[in-house]
């Protein structure tokens, strides 16, 4: 069980770093549809960061669920 917690901590740190490295785009205005002028397709490293962040988020959730199920026994 301890190795799951260690993997979860490492995953969370990598997830935070990958999110912080992403382009800071348009800000809060784009979340509500106020800014569509800066939309463009992600390429190269930005695309990798998006997919890497999604994969890390899924891995983090799976590790959290596994940690709960193993800890409940």
C-alpha positions as protocol buffer text, in pm:
chain_id: "A"
residue {
  index: 1
  type: UNK
  ca { x: 0 y: 0 z: 0 }
}
residue {
  index: 2
  type: UNK
  ca { x: 290 y: 233 z: 64 }
}
residue {
  index: 3
  type: UNK
  ca { x: 412 y: 207 z: -294 }
}
residue {
  index: 4
  type: UNK
  ca { x: 69 y: 316 z: -419 }
}
residue {
  index: 5
  type: UNK
  ca { x: 88 y: 629 z: -205 }
}
residue {
  index: 6
  type: UNK
  ca { x: 438 y: 705 z: -333 }
}
residue {
  index: 7
  type: UNK
  ca { x: 324 y: 660 z: -694 }
}
residue {
  index: 8
  type: UNK
  ca { x: 26 y: 885 z: -626 }
}
residue {
  index: 9
  type: UNK
  ca { x: 250 y: 1160 z: -486 }
}
residue {
  index: 10
  type: UNK
  ca { x: 486 y: 1138 z: -784 }
}
residue {
  index: 11
  type: UNK
  ca { x: 190 y: 1142 z: -1024 }
}
residue {
  index: 12
  type: UNK
  ca { x: 38 y: 1446 z: -854 }
}
residue {
  index: 13
  type: UNK
  ca { x: 365 y: 1640 z: -870 }
}
residue {
  index: 14
  type: UNK
  ca { x: 407 y: 1556 z: -1239 }
}
residue {
  index: 15
  type: UNK
  ca { x: 45 y: 1654 z: -1304 }
}
residue {
  index: 16
  type: UNK
  ca { x: 93 y: 1992 z: -1136 }
}
residue {
  index: 17
  type: UNK
  ca { x: 410 y: 2058 z: -1336 }
}
residue {
  index: 18
  type: UNK
  ca { x: 248 y: 1956 z: -1666 }
}
residue {
  index: 19
  type: UNK
  ca { x: -50 y: 2184 z: -1602 }
}
residue {
  index: 20
  type: UNK
  ca { x: 172 y: 2477 z: -1509 }
}
residue {
  index: 21
  type: UNK
  ca { x: 379 y: 2431 z: -1825 }
}
residue {
  index: 22
  type: UNK
  ca { x: 76 y: 2459 z: -2051 }
}
residue {
  index: 23
  type: UNK
  ca { x: 10 y: 2780 z: -2242 }
}
residue {
  index: 24
  type: UNK
  ca { x: -171 y: 3035 z: -2030 }
}
residue {
  index: 25
  type: UNK
  ca { x: -395 y: 3131 z: -2323 }
}
residue {
  index: 26
  type: UNK
  ca { x: -686 y: 3366 z: -2282 }
}
residue {
  index: 27
  type: UNK
  ca { x: -769 y: 3353 z: -1915 }
}
residue {
  index: 28
  type: UNK
  ca { x: -1113 y: 3332 z: -1759 }
}
residue {
  index: 29
  type: UNK
  ca { x: -1291 y: 3507 z: -2047 }
}
residue {
  index: 30
  type: UNK
  ca { x: -1249 y: 3207 z: -2274 }
}
residue {
  index: 31
  type: UNK
  ca { x: -1417 y: 2980 z: -2020 }
}
residue {
  index: 32
  type: UNK
  ca { x: -1747 y: 3164 z: -2071 }
}
residue {
  index: 33
  type: UNK
  ca { x: -1717 y: 3211 z: -2447 }
}
residue {
  index: 34
  type: UNK
  ca { x: -1600 y: 3571 z: -2435 }
}
residue {
  index: 35
  type: UNK
  ca { x: -1274 y: 3522 z: -2621 }
}
residue {
  index: 36
  type: UNK
  ca { x: -1258 y: 3307 z: -2932 }
}
residue {
  index: 37
  type: UNK
  ca { x: -997 y: 3506 z: -3122 }
}
residue {
  index: 38
  type: UNK
  ca { x: -698 y: 3316 z: -2990 }
}
residue {
  index: 39
  type: UNK
  ca { x: -815 y: 2965 z: -3073 }
}
residue {
  index: 40
  type: UNK
  ca { x: -570 y: 2754 z: -3266 }
}
residue {
  index: 41
  type: UNK
  ca { x: -476 y: 2389 z: -3294 }
}
residue {
  index: 42
  type: UNK
  ca { x: -224 y: 2263 z: -3045 }
}
residue {
  index: 43
  type: UNK
  ca { x: 90 y: 2124 z: -3204 }
}
residue {
  index: 44
  type: UNK
  ca { x: 413 y: 1971 z: -3095 }
}
residue {
  index: 45
  type: UNK
  ca { x: 502 y: 2010 z: -2730 }
}
residue {
  index: 46
  type: UNK
  ca { x: 169 y: 2174 z: -2637 }
}
residue {
  index: 47
  type: UNK
  ca { x: -23 y: 1877 z: -2776 }
}
residue {
  index: 48
  type: UNK
  ca { x: 206 y: 1639 z: -2588 }
}
residue {
  index: 49
  type: UNK
  ca { x: 148 y: 1833 z: -2264 }
}
residue {
  index: 50
  type: UNK
  ca { x: -230 y: 1813 z: -2303 }
}
residue {
  index: 51
  type: UNK
  ca { x: -227 y: 1438 z: -2362 }
}
residue {
  index: 52
  type: UNK
  ca { x: 31 y: 1387 z: -2087 }
}
residue {
  index: 53
  type: UNK
  ca { x: -183 y: 1586 z: -1841 }
}
residue {
  index: 54
  type: UNK
  ca { x: -492 y: 1383 z: -1927 }
}
residue {
  index: 55
  type: UNK
  ca { x: -302 y: 1056 z: -1887 }
}
residue {
  index: 56
  type: UNK
  ca { x: -160 y: 1168 z: -1552 }
}
residue {
  index: 57
  type: UNK
  ca { x: -504 y: 1275 z: -1430 }
}
residue {
  index: 58
  type: UNK
  ca { x: -651 y: 936 z: -1521 }
}
residue {
  index: 59
  type: UNK
  ca { x: -358 y: 758 z: -1357 }
}
residue {
  index: 60
  type: UNK
  ca { x: -399 y: 971 z: -1045 }
}
residue {
  index: 61
  type: UNK
  ca { x: -769 y: 884 z: -1019 }
}
residue {
  index: 62
  type: UNK
  ca { x: -700 y: 513 z: -1070 }
}
residue {
  index: 63
  type: UNK
  ca { x: -430 y: 517 z: -802 }
}
residue {
  index: 64
  type: UNK
  ca { x: -664 y: 700 z: -564 }
}
residue {
  index: 65
  type: UNK
  ca { x: -938 y: 441 z: -619 }
}
residue {
  index: 66
  type: UNK
  ca { x: -689 y: 156 z: -580 }
}
residue {
  index: 67
  type: UNK
  ca { x: -559 y: 314 z: -261 }
}
residue {
  index: 68
  type: UNK
  ca { x: -913 y: 333 z: -120 }
}
residue {
  index: 69
  type: UNK
  ca { x: -1001 y: -25 z: -214 }
}
residue {
  index: 70
  type: UNK
  ca { x: -679 y: -172 z: -76 }
}
residue {
  index: 71
  type: UNK
  ca { x: -696 y: 44 z: 237 }
}
residue {
  index: 72
  type: UNK
  ca { x: -1054 y: -69 z: 306 }
}
residue {
  index: 73
  type: UNK
  ca { x: -952 y: -436 z: 335 }
}
